[in-house]
């Protein structure tokens, strides 16, 4: 019994030692919320995406054990609102409404919810995003990150910036 437990412990340690975490810089994205339409075009909550995705050189992601994106969210004013973050690995489709400044998608077809920004009365907050769509976007070299305000858009909210974004990717056996 002791030999079996010690063998399993050694195997677990060896497998943990066979992993490596590296960082991919994702840069920043900015969403102009000041010119949102005065009425909801969908009759349900919607997500605001930028017109162009984040682009990057896909890293070698054969055996991914974990993936998370960390960064800093900044608003043009202190917020008490919660902001939901969504991700898409593919271009927003015909169910979405595109303008020259942003793309609006109904929340039911917006992509995967990957995190929440809780400003807590401040104009900036750190964030962590997780989800399968983030990995798909990294693999394809294109990733759209969008936001939805829980409730009504606060008066004066003009911009949300997701900055200093880094993907922490753990690969291994």
Coordinates of N, CA and C in Angstrom, one line a residue:
X1 N 0.8 -1.2 0.0 CA 0.0 0.0 0.0 C 0.9 1.2 0.0
X2 N 1.9 1.3 0.8 CA 2.8 2.4 0.9 C 3.5 2.7 -0.4
X3 N 4.0 1.6 -1.1 CA 4.7 1.7 -2.4 C 3.7 2.3 -3.4
X4 N 2.5 1.9 -3.4 CA 1.5 2.4 -4.4 C 1.3 3.9 -4.2
X5 N 1.1 4.3 -2.9 CA 0.9 5.8 -2.6 C 2.1 6.6 -3.0
X6 N 3.3 6.1 -2.6 CA 4.5 6.8 -3.0 C 4.7 6.9 -4.5
X7 N 4.3 5.8 -5.2 CA 4.4 5.8 -6.7 C 3.5 6.9 -7.3
X8 N 2.3 6.9 -6.8 CA 1.3 7.9 -7.3 C 1.8 9.3 -6.9
X9 N 2.3 9.5 -5.8 CA 2.8 10.9 -5.4 C 4.0 11.3 -6.3
X10 N 4.9 10.4 -6.6 CA 6.0 10.7 -7.5 C 5.5 11.0 -8.9
X11 N 4.6 10.2 -9.4 CA 4.0 10.4 -10.7 C 3.3 11.8 -10.7
X12 N 2.6 12.2 -9.7 CA 1.9 13.5 -9.7 C 3.0 14.6 -9.7
X13 N 4.0 14.5 -9.0 CA 5.1 15.5 -8.9 C 5.7 15.6 -10.3
X14 N 6.0 14.5 -10.9 CA 6.7 14.5 -12.3 C 5.8 15.2 -13.3
X15 N 4.5 14.9 -13.3 CA 3.6 15.5 -14.2 C 3.4 17.0 -14.0
X16 N 3.4 17.4 -12.7 CA 3.3 18.8 -12.4 C 4.6 19.5 -12.9
X17 N 5.7 18.8 -12.8 CA 7.0 19.4 -13.2 C 7.1 19.5 -14.8
X18 N 6.2 18.8 -15.5 CA 6.3 18.9 -16.9 C 5.4 19.9 -17.5
X19 N 5.1 21.0 -16.8 CA 4.3 22.1 -17.3 C 5.1 23.3 -17.3
X20 N 4.7 24.3 -18.1 CA 5.4 25.5 -18.3 C 4.3 26.6 -18.6
X21 N 4.5 27.7 -17.9 CA 3.6 28.9 -18.1 C 4.3 30.0 -18.8
X22 N 3.7 30.5 -19.8 CA 4.3 31.6 -20.5 C 3.3 32.7 -20.7
X23 N 3.7 33.9 -21.1 CA 2.9 35.1 -21.2 C 2.8 35.6 -22.6
X24 N 1.6 35.9 -23.1 CA 1.5 36.5 -24.4 C 0.8 37.9 -24.2
X25 N 1.5 38.9 -24.7 CA 1.0 40.2 -24.6 C -0.2 40.4 -25.6
X26 N -1.3 40.8 -25.1 CA -2.5 41.1 -25.9 C -2.7 42.5 -26.2
X27 N -2.0 43.4 -25.6 CA -2.2 44.8 -25.8 C -3.4 45.4 -25.1
X28 N -4.2 46.2 -25.8 CA -5.3 46.9 -25.3 C -6.4 47.0 -26.3
X29 N -7.6 47.2 -25.8 CA -8.8 47.5 -26.6 C -9.6 48.6 -25.9
X30 N -10.3 49.4 -26.7 CA -11.1 50.5 -26.2 C -12.5 50.4 -26.8
X31 N -13.5 50.7 -26.0 CA -14.8 50.6 -26.4 C -15.5 52.0 -26.1
X32 N -15.9 52.7 -27.2 CA -16.6 54.0 -27.0 C -18.0 53.7 -26.8
X33 N -18.5 54.1 -25.6 CA -19.9 53.8 -25.2 C -20.7 55.1 -25.2
X34 N -20.0 56.2 -25.5 CA -20.7 57.5 -25.5 C -21.7 57.7 -26.6
X35 N -21.6 56.9 -27.7 CA -22.6 57.1 -28.8 C -23.5 55.9 -29.0
X36 N -23.8 55.2 -27.9 CA -24.7 54.1 -28.0 C -26.1 54.6 -28.4
X37 N -26.9 53.8 -29.0 CA -28.2 54.2 -29.4 C -29.1 54.5 -28.2
X38 N -30.0 55.5 -28.3 CA -30.8 55.8 -27.1 C -31.8 54.7 -26.8
X39 N -32.2 53.9 -27.8 CA -33.1 52.8 -27.5 C -32.4 51.4 -27.8
X40 N -32.7 50.4 -27.1 CA -32.2 49.1 -27.3 C -32.7 48.5 -28.7
X41 N -31.7 48.2 -29.6 CA -32.2 47.7 -30.9 C -32.6 46.2 -30.9
X42 N -32.5 45.5 -29.8 CA -32.8 44.1 -29.8 C -33.9 43.6 -28.9
X43 N -34.3 44.5 -27.9 CA -35.4 44.1 -27.0 C -34.8 43.1 -25.9
X44 N -33.5 43.0 -25.8 CA -32.9 42.2 -24.8 C -31.5 42.9 -24.5
X45 N -30.9 42.5 -23.4 CA -29.5 43.2 -23.2 C -28.6 42.9 -24.4
X46 N -27.7 43.8 -24.6 CA -26.7 43.7 -25.7 C -25.3 43.9 -25.2
X47 N -24.4 43.4 -26.1 CA -22.9 43.5 -25.8 C -22.4 44.4 -26.9
X48 N -21.4 45.3 -26.4 CA -20.8 46.2 -27.3 C -19.4 45.7 -27.6
X49 N -19.1 45.5 -28.9 CA -17.7 45.0 -29.3 C -17.1 46.1 -30.1
X50 N -15.7 46.1 -30.2 CA -15.1 47.0 -31.1 C -15.3 46.5 -32.5
X51 N -15.1 47.4 -33.5 CA -15.2 47.0 -34.9 C -14.1 46.1 -35.4
X52 N -12.9 46.2 -34.8 CA -11.8 45.3 -35.2 C -11.4 44.5 -34.0
X53 N -10.9 43.3 -34.2 CA -10.5 42.4 -33.1 C -9.1 42.7 -32.7
X54 N -8.7 42.1 -31.5 CA -7.3 42.1 -31.1 C -6.7 41.1 -32.1
X55 N -5.5 41.4 -32.6 CA -4.8 40.4 -33.4 C -3.5 40.1 -32.8
X56 N -3.1 38.9 -33.0 CA -1.8 38.4 -32.4 C -1.3 37.2 -33.2
X57 N 0.0 36.9 -33.0 CA 0.5 35.7 -33.6 C 0.2 34.6 -32.7
X58 N -0.5 33.6 -33.2 CA -0.9 32.4 -32.3 C 0.3 31.7 -31.8
X59 N 0.3 31.5 -30.4 CA 1.4 30.8 -29.8 C 1.2 29.3 -30.0
X60 N 2.2 28.5 -29.8 CA 2.1 27.0 -29.9 C 1.2 26.5 -28.7
X61 N 0.0 26.1 -29.0 CA -0.9 25.7 -27.9 C -1.3 24.2 -28.1
X62 N -0.4 23.3 -28.1 CA -0.8 21.9 -28.3 C -1.5 21.3 -27.1
X63 N -0.9 21.4 -26.0 CA -1.4 20.8 -24.7 C -1.6 21.9 -23.7
X64 N -2.7 22.6 -23.7 CA -3.0 23.7 -22.8 C -3.7 23.1 -21.5
X65 N -3.1 23.4 -20.4 CA -3.7 23.0 -19.1 C -4.5 24.1 -18.4
X66 N -4.1 25.4 -18.7 CA -4.8 26.5 -18.1 C -4.6 27.7 -19.0
X67 N -5.6 28.6 -19.0 CA -5.4 29.9 -19.7 C -6.3 30.9 -18.9
X68 N -5.6 32.1 -18.7 CA -6.4 33.2 -18.2 C -5.8 34.5 -18.7
X69 N -6.6 35.5 -18.8 CA -6.2 36.8 -19.3 C -6.3 37.8 -18.1
X70 N -5.2 38.5 -17.8 CA -5.2 39.5 -16.8 C -5.0 40.9 -17.4
X71 N -5.5 41.9 -16.7 CA -5.3 43.2 -17.2 C -5.9 44.3 -16.2
X72 N -6.0 45.5 -16.7 CA -6.5 46.6 -16.0 C -7.6 47.2 -16.8
X73 N -8.8 47.4 -16.2 CA -9.9 48.1 -16.9 C -10.0 49.5 -16.4
X74 N -10.2 50.4 -17.3 CA -10.3 51.8 -17.0 C -11.5 52.4 -17.7
X75 N -12.2 53.3 -16.9 CA -13.4 54.0 -17.4 C -13.1 55.5 -17.3
X76 N -13.9 56.3 -18.1 CA -13.6 57.7 -18.1 C -14.2 58.4 -16.8
X77 N -14.9 57.6 -15.9 CA -15.4 58.2 -14.7 C -15.5 57.0 -13.7
X78 N -15.5 57.4 -12.4 CA -15.7 56.3 -11.4 C -17.1 55.6 -11.6
X79 N -17.1 54.3 -11.4 CA -18.4 53.5 -11.7 C -18.8 52.7 -10.5
X80 N -20.1 52.6 -10.3 CA -20.6 51.6 -9.3 C -21.3 50.5 -10.0
X81 N -21.3 50.5 -11.4 CA -21.9 49.5 -12.2 C -21.0 48.3 -12.4
X82 N -21.6 47.1 -12.6 CA -20.9 45.9 -12.9 C -20.9 45.8 -14.4
X83 N -19.7 45.6 -15.0 CA -19.6 45.4 -16.5 C -19.3 43.9 -16.8
X84 N -20.1 43.3 -17.6 CA -19.9 41.9 -18.0 C -19.0 41.9 -19.2
X85 N -18.0 41.0 -19.3 CA -17.1 40.9 -20.4 C -17.4 39.7 -21.2
X86 N -17.5 39.8 -22.5 CA -17.8 38.7 -23.4 C -16.7 38.6 -24.4
X87 N -16.5 37.4 -24.9 CA -15.5 37.1 -25.9 C -16.1 36.4 -27.1
X88 N -15.5 36.7 -28.3 CA -15.9 36.0 -29.5 C -14.5 35.7 -30.2
X89 N -14.5 34.5 -30.8 CA -13.3 34.1 -31.6 C -13.6 34.3 -33.1
X90 N -14.9 34.6 -33.5 CA -15.3 34.8 -34.9 C -15.9 36.1 -35.0
X91 N -15.8 36.7 -36.2 CA -16.4 38.0 -36.5 C -17.9 38.0 -36.2
X92 N -18.4 39.1 -35.5 CA -19.9 39.1 -35.2 C -20.7 39.0 -36.5
X93 N -21.7 38.2 -36.4 CA -22.5 37.8 -37.6 C -23.7 38.8 -37.9
X94 N -24.6 38.3 -38.8 CA -25.7 39.2 -39.2 C -26.7 39.5 -38.1
X95 N -26.7 38.7 -37.0 CA -27.6 39.0 -35.9 C -27.1 40.3 -35.1
X96 N -25.9 40.8 -35.4 CA -25.4 42.0 -34.8 C -25.6 43.2 -35.7
X97 N -25.4 44.3 -35.0 CA -25.6 45.6 -35.7 C -24.3 46.4 -35.7
X98 N -23.7 46.6 -36.8 CA -22.4 47.3 -36.9 C -22.5 48.8 -37.2
X99 N -21.7 49.6 -36.6 CA -21.6 51.0 -36.9 C -20.1 51.3 -37.2
X100 N -19.7 52.5 -37.5 CA -18.3 52.8 -37.7 C -17.5 52.7 -36.4
X101 N -18.2 52.8 -35.2 CA -17.5 52.9 -33.9 C -17.5 51.6 -33.1
X102 N -18.5 50.8 -33.3 CA -18.7 49.6 -32.5 C -19.6 48.6 -33.2
X103 N -19.8 47.4 -32.6 CA -20.7 46.4 -33.1 C -21.6 46.0 -31.9
X104 N -22.9 46.0 -32.1 CA -23.8 45.6 -31.0 C -24.3 44.2 -31.3
X105 N -24.3 43.3 -30.3 CA -24.8 42.0 -30.5 C -25.8 41.7 -29.4
X106 N -26.9 41.1 -29.7 CA -27.8 40.7 -28.6 C -27.1 39.7 -27.6
X107 N -27.3 39.8 -26.3 CA -26.6 39.0 -25.4 C -26.7 37.5 -25.6
X108 N -27.9 37.1 -26.1 CA -28.1 35.7 -26.3 C -27.3 35.1 -27.4
X109 N -26.7 36.0 -28.3 CA -25.9 35.5 -29.4 C -24.5 36.2 -29.4
X110 N -24.2 36.8 -28.3 CA -23.0 37.6 -28.2 C -21.7 36.9 -28.1
X111 N -21.7 35.6 -27.7 CA -20.5 34.9 -27.4 C -20.4 34.4 -26.0
X112 N -19.3 34.1 -25.5 CA -19.1 33.6 -24.1 C -18.8 34.7 -23.1
X113 N -19.6 34.6 -22.0 CA -19.2 35.5 -20.9 C -18.0 35.0 -20.2
X114 N -16.9 35.9 -20.2 CA -15.6 35.4 -19.7 C -15.2 36.1 -18.4
X115 N -16.0 37.1 -17.9 CA -15.6 37.8 -16.7 C -16.5 38.9 -16.4
X116 N -16.2 39.6 -15.2 CA -16.9 40.7 -14.7 C -16.0 41.8 -14.3
X117 N -16.3 43.0 -14.6 CA -15.5 44.1 -14.1 C -16.3 44.8 -13.0
X118 N -15.8 44.8 -11.8 CA -16.5 45.4 -10.7 C -15.7 46.6 -10.2
X119 N -16.1 47.8 -10.6 CA -15.3 49.0 -10.4 C -15.5 49.5 -8.9
X120 N -16.6 49.2 -8.3 CA -16.7 49.5 -6.9 C -16.5 51.0 -6.6
X121 N -17.0 51.9 -7.4 CA -16.9 53.3 -7.2 C -15.5 53.9 -7.7
X122 N -14.7 53.1 -8.3 CA -13.4 53.6 -8.8 C -13.5 53.7 -10.4
X123 N -12.5 54.4 -10.9 CA -12.4 54.5 -12.4 C -11.6 53.4 -13.0
X124 N -10.9 52.6 -12.2 CA -10.1 51.5 -12.7 C -10.2 50.3 -11.8
X125 N -10.0 49.1 -12.4 CA -10.0 47.9 -11.6 C -9.3 46.8 -12.3
X126 N -8.5 46.0 -11.6 CA -7.9 44.8 -12.3 C -8.9 43.8 -12.6
X127 N -8.6 42.9 -13.6 CA -9.5 41.9 -14.0 C -8.8 40.6 -14.4
X128 N -9.5 39.5 -14.3 CA -9.1 38.2 -14.8 C -10.2 37.6 -15.6
X129 N -9.9 37.2 -16.8 CA -10.9 36.6 -17.7 C -10.5 35.1 -17.9
X130 N -11.5 34.2 -18.0 CA -11.3 32.8 -18.3 C -12.4 32.3 -19.2
X131 N -12.1 31.4 -20.0 CA -13.1 30.8 -20.9 C -12.6 30.1 -22.1
X132 N -13.3 29.2 -22.7 CA -12.9 28.5 -23.9 C -12.7 29.4 -25.1
X133 N -13.5 30.4 -25.2 CA -13.5 31.3 -26.3 C -12.1 32.1 -26.4
X134 N -11.6 32.4 -25.2 CA -10.3 33.0 -25.2 C -9.2 32.2 -25.8
X135 N -9.2 30.9 -25.5 CA -8.3 29.9 -26.1 C -8.5 29.8 -27.6
X136 N -9.8 29.7 -28.1 CA -10.0 29.7 -29.5 C -9.5 30.9 -30.2
X137 N -9.8 32.1 -29.6 CA -9.3 33.4 -30.2 C -7.8 33.4 -30.3
X138 N -7.1 32.9 -29.3 CA -5.6 32.9 -29.3 C -5.1 32.0 -30.4
X139 N -5.8 30.8 -30.5 CA -5.4 29.8 -31.6 C -5.6 30.4 -33.0
X140 N -6.7 31.2 -33.2 CA -6.9 31.8 -34.5 C -6.2 33.1 -34.7
X141 N -5.7 33.7 -33.7 CA -5.0 35.0 -33.9 C -5.9 36.2 -33.9
X142 N -7.2 36.0 -33.6 CA -8.2 37.1 -33.6 C -9.1 36.9 -32.4
X143 N -9.3 37.9 -31.7 CA -10.2 37.8 -30.5 C -10.9 39.2 -30.3
X144 N -12.2 39.1 -30.2 CA -13.1 40.2 -29.9 C -13.4 40.2 -28.4
X145 N -13.2 41.3 -27.7 CA -13.6 41.4 -26.3 C -14.7 42.5 -26.2
X146 N -15.8 42.2 -25.7 CA -16.9 43.2 -25.6 C -17.4 43.3 -24.2
X147 N -18.2 44.3 -24.0 CA -18.8 44.6 -22.7 C -20.3 44.8 -22.7
X148 N -20.9 44.5 -21.6 CA -22.3 44.8 -21.4 C -22.5 45.3 -20.0
X149 N -23.2 46.4 -19.9 CA -23.4 47.1 -18.6 C -24.6 46.4 -18.0
X150 N -24.5 45.9 -16.7 CA -25.6 45.4 -16.0 C -26.5 46.5 -15.6
X151 N -27.8 46.5 -16.1 CA -28.7 47.6 -15.8 C -28.5 48.6 -16.9
X152 N -28.8 49.9 -16.5 CA -28.7 51.0 -17.4 C -27.2 51.5 -17.5
X153 N -26.9 52.1 -18.6 CA -25.5 52.7 -18.8 C -25.5 54.0 -17.9
X154 N -24.5 54.1 -17.0 CA -24.5 55.2 -16.2 C -24.3 56.5 -17.0
X155 N -25.0 57.6 -16.6 CA -24.8 58.9 -17.3 C -23.3 59.3 -17.3
X156 N -22.9 59.8 -18.5 CA -21.5 60.2 -18.6 C -20.5 59.2 -18.9
X157 N -20.9 57.9 -18.9 CA -19.9 56.8 -19.2 C -19.6 56.9 -20.7
X158 N -18.4 57.2 -21.1 CA -18.1 57.4 -22.5 C -17.2 56.3 -23.0
X159 N -16.4 55.7 -22.1 CA -15.4 54.7 -22.6 C -15.0 53.7 -21.6
X160 N -14.8 52.5 -22.0 CA -14.2 51.4 -21.2 C -12.9 51.0 -22.0
X161 N -11.8 51.0 -21.3 CA -10.6 50.5 -21.9 C -10.1 49.2 -21.1
X162 N -9.7 48.2 -21.9 CA -9.1 47.0 -21.3 C -7.7 47.1 -21.7
X163 N -6.8 47.4 -20.7 CA -5.4 47.6 -21.0 C -4.5 46.6 -20.3
X164 N -3.2 46.7 -20.8 CA -2.1 45.9 -20.2 C -2.5 44.4 -20.1
X165 N -3.3 43.9 -21.1 CA -3.7 42.6 -21.1 C -2.6 41.6 -21.5
X166 N -2.6 40.5 -20.6 CA -1.6 39.5 -20.8 C -2.3 38.1 -20.7
X167 N -2.1 37.2 -21.6 CA -2.6 35.9 -21.5 C -1.6 35.0 -20.8
X168 N -2.0 34.4 -19.7 CA -1.1 33.5 -19.0 C -1.5 32.1 -19.4
X169 N -0.6 31.4 -20.2 CA -0.9 30.1 -20.8 C 0.0 29.1 -20.1
X170 N -0.6 28.0 -19.6 CA 0.1 26.9 -19.0 C 0.0 25.7 -19.9
X171 N 1.1 25.2 -20.4 CA 1.1 24.0 -21.2 C 1.8 22.9 -20.5
X172 N 1.5 21.7 -20.9 CA 2.2 20.5 -20.3 C 1.5 19.3 -20.5
X173 N 1.9 18.2 -19.9 CA 1.3 16.9 -20.1 C 0.2 16.7 -19.1

